[in-house]
XYZ file of C-alpha atoms in Angstrom:
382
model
C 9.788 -35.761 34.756
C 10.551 -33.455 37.136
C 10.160 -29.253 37.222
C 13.317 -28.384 36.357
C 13.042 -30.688 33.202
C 9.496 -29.374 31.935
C 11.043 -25.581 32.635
C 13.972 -26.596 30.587
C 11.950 -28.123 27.647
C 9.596 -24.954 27.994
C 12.473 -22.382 27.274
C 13.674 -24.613 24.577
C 10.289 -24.075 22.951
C 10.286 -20.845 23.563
C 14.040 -20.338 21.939
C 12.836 -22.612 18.757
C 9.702 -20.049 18.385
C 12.131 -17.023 18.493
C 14.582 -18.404 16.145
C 12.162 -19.285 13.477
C 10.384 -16.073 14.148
C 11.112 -13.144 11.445
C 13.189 -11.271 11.059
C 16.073 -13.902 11.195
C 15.870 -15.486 7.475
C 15.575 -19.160 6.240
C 14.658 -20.365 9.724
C 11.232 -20.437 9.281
C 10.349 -23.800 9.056
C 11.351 -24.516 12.657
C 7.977 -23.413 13.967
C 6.587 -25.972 12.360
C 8.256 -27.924 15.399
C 8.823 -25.458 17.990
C 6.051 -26.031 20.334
C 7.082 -30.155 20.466
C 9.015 -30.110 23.206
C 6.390 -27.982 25.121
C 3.722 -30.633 24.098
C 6.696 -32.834 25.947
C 6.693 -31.230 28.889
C 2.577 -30.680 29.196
C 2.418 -34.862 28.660
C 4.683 -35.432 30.971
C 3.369 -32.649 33.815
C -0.194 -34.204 33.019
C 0.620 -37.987 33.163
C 2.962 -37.450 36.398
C 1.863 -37.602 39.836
C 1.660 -34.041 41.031
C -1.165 -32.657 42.934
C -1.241 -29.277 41.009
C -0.993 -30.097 37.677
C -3.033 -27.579 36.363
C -1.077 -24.877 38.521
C 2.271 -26.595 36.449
C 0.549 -26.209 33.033
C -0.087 -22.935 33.387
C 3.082 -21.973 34.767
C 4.865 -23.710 31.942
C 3.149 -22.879 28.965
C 3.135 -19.364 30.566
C 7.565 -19.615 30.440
C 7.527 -20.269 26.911
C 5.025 -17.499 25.757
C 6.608 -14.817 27.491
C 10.051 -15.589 26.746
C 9.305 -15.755 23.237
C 7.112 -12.800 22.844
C 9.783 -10.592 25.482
C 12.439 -12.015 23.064
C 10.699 -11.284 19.441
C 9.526 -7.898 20.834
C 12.133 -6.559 22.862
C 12.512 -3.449 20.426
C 9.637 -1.926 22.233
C 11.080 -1.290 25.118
C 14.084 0.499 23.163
C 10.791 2.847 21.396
C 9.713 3.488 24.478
C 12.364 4.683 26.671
C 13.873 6.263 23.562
C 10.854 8.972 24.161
C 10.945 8.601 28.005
C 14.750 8.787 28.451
C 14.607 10.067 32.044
C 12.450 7.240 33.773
C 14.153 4.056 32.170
C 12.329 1.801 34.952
C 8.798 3.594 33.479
C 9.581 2.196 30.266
C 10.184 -1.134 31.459
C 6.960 -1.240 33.505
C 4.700 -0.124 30.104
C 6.618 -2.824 27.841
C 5.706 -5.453 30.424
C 1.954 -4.573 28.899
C 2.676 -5.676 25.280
C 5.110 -8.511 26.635
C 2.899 -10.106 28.695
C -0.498 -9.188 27.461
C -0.572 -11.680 24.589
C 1.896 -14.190 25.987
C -1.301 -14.609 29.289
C -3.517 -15.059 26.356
C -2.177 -17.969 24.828
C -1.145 -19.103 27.874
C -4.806 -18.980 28.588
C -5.687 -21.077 25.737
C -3.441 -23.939 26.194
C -4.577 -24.103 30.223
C -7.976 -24.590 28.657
C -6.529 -26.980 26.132
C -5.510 -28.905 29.701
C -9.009 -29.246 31.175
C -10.396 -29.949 28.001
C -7.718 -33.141 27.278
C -8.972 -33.925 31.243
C -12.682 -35.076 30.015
C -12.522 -35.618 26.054
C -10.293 -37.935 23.987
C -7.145 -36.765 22.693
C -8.260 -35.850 19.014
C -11.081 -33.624 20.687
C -8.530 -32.131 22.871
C -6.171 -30.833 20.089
C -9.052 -29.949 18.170
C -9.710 -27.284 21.107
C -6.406 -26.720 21.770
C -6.391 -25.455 18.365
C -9.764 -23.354 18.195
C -8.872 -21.893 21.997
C -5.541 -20.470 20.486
C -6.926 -19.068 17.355
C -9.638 -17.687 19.222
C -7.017 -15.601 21.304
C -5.359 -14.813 18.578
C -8.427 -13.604 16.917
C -9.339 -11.362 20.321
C -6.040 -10.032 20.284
C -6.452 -8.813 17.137
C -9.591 -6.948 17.614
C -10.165 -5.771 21.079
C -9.360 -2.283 22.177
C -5.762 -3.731 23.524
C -4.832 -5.252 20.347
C -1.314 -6.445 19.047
C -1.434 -8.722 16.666
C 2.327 -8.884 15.443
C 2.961 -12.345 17.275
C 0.062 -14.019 15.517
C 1.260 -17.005 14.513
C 0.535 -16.936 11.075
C 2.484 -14.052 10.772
C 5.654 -16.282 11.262
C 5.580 -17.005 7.785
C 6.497 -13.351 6.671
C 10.082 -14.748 6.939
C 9.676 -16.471 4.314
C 6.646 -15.813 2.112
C 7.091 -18.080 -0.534
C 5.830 -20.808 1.942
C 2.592 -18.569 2.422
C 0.948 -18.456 -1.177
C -2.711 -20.032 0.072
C -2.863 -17.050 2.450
C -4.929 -15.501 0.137
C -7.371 -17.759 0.726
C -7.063 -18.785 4.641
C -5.898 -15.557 5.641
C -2.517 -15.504 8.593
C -5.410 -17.548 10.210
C -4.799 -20.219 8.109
C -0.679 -20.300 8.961
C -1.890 -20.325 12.573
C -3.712 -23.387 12.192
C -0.898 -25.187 9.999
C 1.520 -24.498 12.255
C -0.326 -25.638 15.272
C -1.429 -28.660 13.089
C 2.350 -29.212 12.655
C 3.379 -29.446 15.761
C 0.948 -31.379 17.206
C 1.420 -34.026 14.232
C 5.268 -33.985 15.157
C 4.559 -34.312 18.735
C 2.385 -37.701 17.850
C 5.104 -38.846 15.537
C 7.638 -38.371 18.480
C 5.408 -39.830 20.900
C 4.207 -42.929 18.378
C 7.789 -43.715 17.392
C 8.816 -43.956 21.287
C 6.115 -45.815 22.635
C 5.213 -48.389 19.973
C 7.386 -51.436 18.261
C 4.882 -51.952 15.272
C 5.159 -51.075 12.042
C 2.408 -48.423 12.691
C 4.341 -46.293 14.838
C 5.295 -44.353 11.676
C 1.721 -44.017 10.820
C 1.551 -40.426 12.400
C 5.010 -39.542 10.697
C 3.627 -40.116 7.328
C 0.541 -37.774 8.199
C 2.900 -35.045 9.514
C 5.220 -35.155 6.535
C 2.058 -35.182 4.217
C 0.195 -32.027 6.355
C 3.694 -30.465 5.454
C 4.782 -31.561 1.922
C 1.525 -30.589 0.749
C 1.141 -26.940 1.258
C 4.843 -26.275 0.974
C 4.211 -27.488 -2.467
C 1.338 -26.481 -3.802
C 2.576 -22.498 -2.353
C 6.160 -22.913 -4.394
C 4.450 -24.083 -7.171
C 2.095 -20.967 -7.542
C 5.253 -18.745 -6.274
C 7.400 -19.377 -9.360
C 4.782 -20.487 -12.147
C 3.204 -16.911 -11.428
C 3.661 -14.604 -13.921
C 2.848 -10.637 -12.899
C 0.403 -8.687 -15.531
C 2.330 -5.994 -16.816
C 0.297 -2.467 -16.740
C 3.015 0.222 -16.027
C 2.065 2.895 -13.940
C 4.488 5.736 -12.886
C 4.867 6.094 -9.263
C 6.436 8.295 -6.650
C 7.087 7.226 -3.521
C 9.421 9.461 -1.477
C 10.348 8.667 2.184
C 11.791 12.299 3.683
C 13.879 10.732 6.521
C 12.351 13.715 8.821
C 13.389 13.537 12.584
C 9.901 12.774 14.666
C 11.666 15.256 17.369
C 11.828 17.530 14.745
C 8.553 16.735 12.803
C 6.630 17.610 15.093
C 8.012 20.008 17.397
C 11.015 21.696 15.702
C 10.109 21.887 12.152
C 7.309 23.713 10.630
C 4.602 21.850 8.866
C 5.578 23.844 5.221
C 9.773 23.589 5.726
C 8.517 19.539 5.907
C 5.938 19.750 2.570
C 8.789 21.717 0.766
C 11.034 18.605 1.384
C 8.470 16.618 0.172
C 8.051 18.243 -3.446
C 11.358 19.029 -3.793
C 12.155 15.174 -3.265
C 9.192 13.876 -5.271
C 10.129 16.669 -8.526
C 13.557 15.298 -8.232
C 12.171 12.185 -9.237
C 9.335 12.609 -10.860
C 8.322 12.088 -14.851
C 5.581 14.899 -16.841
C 3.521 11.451 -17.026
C 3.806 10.391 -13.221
C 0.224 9.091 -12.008
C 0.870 8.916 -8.217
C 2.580 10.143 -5.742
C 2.968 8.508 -2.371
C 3.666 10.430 0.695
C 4.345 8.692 4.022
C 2.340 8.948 7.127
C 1.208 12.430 9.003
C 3.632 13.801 6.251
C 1.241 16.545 6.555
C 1.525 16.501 10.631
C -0.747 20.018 11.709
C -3.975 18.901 12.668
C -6.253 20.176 9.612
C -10.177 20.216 9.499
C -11.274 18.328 6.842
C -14.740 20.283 6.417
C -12.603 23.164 5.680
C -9.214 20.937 3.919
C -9.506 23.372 0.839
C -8.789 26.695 2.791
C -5.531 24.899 4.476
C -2.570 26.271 3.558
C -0.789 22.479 3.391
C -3.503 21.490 1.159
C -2.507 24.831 -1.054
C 0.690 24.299 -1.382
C -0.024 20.458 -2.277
C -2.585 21.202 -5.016
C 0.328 23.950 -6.264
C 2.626 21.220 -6.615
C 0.264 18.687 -7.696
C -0.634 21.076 -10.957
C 2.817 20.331 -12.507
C 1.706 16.558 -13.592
C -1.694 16.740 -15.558
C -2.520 12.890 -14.470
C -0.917 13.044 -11.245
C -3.045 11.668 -7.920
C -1.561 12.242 -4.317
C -1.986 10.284 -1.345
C -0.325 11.491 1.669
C -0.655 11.006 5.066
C -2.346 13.805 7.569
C -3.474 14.189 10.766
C -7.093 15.417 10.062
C -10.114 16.480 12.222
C -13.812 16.729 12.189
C -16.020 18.413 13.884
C -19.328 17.976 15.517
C -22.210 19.615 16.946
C -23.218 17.003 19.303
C -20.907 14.103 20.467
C -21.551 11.670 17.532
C -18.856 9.201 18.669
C -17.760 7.430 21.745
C -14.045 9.090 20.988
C -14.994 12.560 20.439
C -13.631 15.177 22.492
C -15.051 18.721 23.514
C -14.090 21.285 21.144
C -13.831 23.973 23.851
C -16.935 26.220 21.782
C -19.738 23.960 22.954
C -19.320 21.361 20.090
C -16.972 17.894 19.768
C -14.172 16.886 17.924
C -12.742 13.428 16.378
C -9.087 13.531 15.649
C -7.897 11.250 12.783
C -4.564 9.016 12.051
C -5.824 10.059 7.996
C -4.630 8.955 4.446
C -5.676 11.870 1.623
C -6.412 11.387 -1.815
C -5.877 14.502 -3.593
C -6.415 14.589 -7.255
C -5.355 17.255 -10.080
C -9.261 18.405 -10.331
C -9.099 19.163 -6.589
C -11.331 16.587 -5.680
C -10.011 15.037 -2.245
C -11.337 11.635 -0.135
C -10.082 10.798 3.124
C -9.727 7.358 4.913
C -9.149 6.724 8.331
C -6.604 4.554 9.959
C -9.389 1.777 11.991
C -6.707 -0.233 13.464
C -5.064 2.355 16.119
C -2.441 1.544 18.335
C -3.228 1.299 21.806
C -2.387 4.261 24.583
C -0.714 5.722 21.742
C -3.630 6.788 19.042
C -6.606 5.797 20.901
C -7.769 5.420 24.569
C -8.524 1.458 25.154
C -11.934 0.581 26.372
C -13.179 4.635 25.686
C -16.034 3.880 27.950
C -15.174 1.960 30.725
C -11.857 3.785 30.919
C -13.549 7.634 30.344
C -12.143 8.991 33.777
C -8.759 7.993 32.244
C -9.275 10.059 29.260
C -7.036 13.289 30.287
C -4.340 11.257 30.271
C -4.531 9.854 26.402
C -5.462 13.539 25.097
């Protein structure tokens, strides 16, 4: 099989993954067979006579991640030169980070999949190929550059009534079906070409079994569940604000006086909670000193109307330090240090208020990547 061939099977994996990939409905089932003709090609590439076959692997594996993730996540580019307008090639430079970031990973993972299927047998090999590519997943997740939207588990979102034992494996556990999958078909495609025995079909019945199974089992559970009824009354109110205007053109109390008037359009004398979105409170507010802040005022004002009512909202909170307690705190400019918070506030009728803090932060955007390592960088993320 030559190049062109293994290029051409390589972007027809990578159009399979991006057709079964949400948000396009019903379609989800065709990762379950996506990465076959990939498998195709890296057979073929590694069973052929070229010198540089490891060079090959990489370079086609490496077609059919980026072309899929550029293709599933092409909206960021439109996010980010929405804000940068003036420098459109900027823009494209930056969304070449989240394009090809995790695309190199897995990439990565199915290179190493290719020296390990050099020295092991074949059922050792997928075995690794599978525990390499969850393992990048898994870093992808949780190091300072994470992204983990094009997990593969997460493929399943399209259609969640597939994904019912998730609460059990986690998306982890869609990562490893789907891989599972598709190296199953693969066998079945490669069994039912090379052999004339009856047993050629051998790995189609295991494949249609590692299928049938879970599909079943998760539609089952999907419609025999029945949901415990224990009404509560809930706001949730979504003001539509402009982000231009939220937080640059509009004052922080013209956007809370949106936000009651919305949620008392609404609302019932017996309402419990009331749901706020994120940094609907945007001015940055100390939380040592949260009950002197006029937001919080005018929340606990409104909040007094409904005798059981709870509010979480979103604000963008800060503490303060005397010493620098964290890696991410920032002088204060009076001799002390400051954290700033992506926060969600619970603020109930006795005026009793907890705060949680966003831990997953998005990268360059709410946090600094690699604080320490990166620290001369750090005028430029403040």
């Amino acid at each position: 099989m030559n190049a062109r061939t293994t290029f051409l099977l390589a972007l027809l994996s990578a159009f399979l993954m991006w057709l079964g990939w949400p948000p396009i409905p019903y379609t989800t089932p065709i990762l379950l067979v996506a990465l076959v003709p990939l498998l195709i090609a890296y057979n073929a590439i590694k069973n052929g006579k070229s010198i540089k076959k490891g060079r090959r692997v990489f370079l086609t594996a490496g077609l059919t991640f980026l072309v899929w993730n550029t293709a599933s996540i092409y909206w960021i580019y439109n996010a980010i030169s929405a804000v940068n307008q003036d420098n459109p090639l900027a823009s494209a430079l930056v969304s070449l980070i989240p394009y090809s970031l995790g695309a190199f990973l897995m990439t990565i993972a199915f290179w190493l999949y290719y020296r390990l299927d050099r020295v092991a047998n074949k059922y050792t090999a997928y075995t690794g190929l599978i525990v390499f590519y969850i393992t990048a997943e898994y870093l992808h997740q949780s190091w300072d550059l994470s992204f983990p939207w094009m997990t593969l588990g997460n493929g399943l979102a399209g259609m969640h009534q597939l994904a019912q034992w998730y609460e059990y494996t986690g998306t982890y556990g869609g990562s490893l079906w789907i891989l599972l999958s598709n190296i199953l078909a693969y066998e079945a495609y490669a069994s039912y070409r090379s052999q004339k025995s009856s047993r050629k079909l051998v790995p189609a019945y295991f494949w249609f079994g590692i299928i049938v199974l879970p599909i079943s089992y998760s539609l089952i559970r999907y419609t025999r569940y029945v949901e415990k009824e224990v009404p509560v009354n809930v706001v949730t109110v979504q003001p539509n604000i402009d982000p231009y205007d939220k937080f640059g053109g509009m004052s922080a109390m013209t956007q809370l006086d949106i936000l009651t008037k919305l949620s008392d359009s609404v609302a019932q004398p017996n309402t419990e909670y009331f749901l706020w979105p994120e940094t609907a409170i945007p001015e940055p507010t100390n939380e040592d000193q949260i009950r002197s802040s006029a937001s919080f005022i005018k929340a606990q004002s409104f909040l007094s109307k409904y005798k059981n009512g709870t509010l979480i909202t979103g604000i963008e909170s800060l503490k303060f330090y005397q010493d620098k307690e964290t890696i991410s705190a920032k002088p204060a400019g009076n001799g002390g240090f400051y954290d700033n918070f992506n926060a969600a506030m619970q603020v109930e009728n006795s005026a009793n208020v907890q705060f949680y803090h966003k831990s997953k932060l998005v990268p360059g955007v709410e946090k600094m990547p690699f604080p320490t390592a990166l620290a001369f960088l750090a005028p430029v993320f403040e």
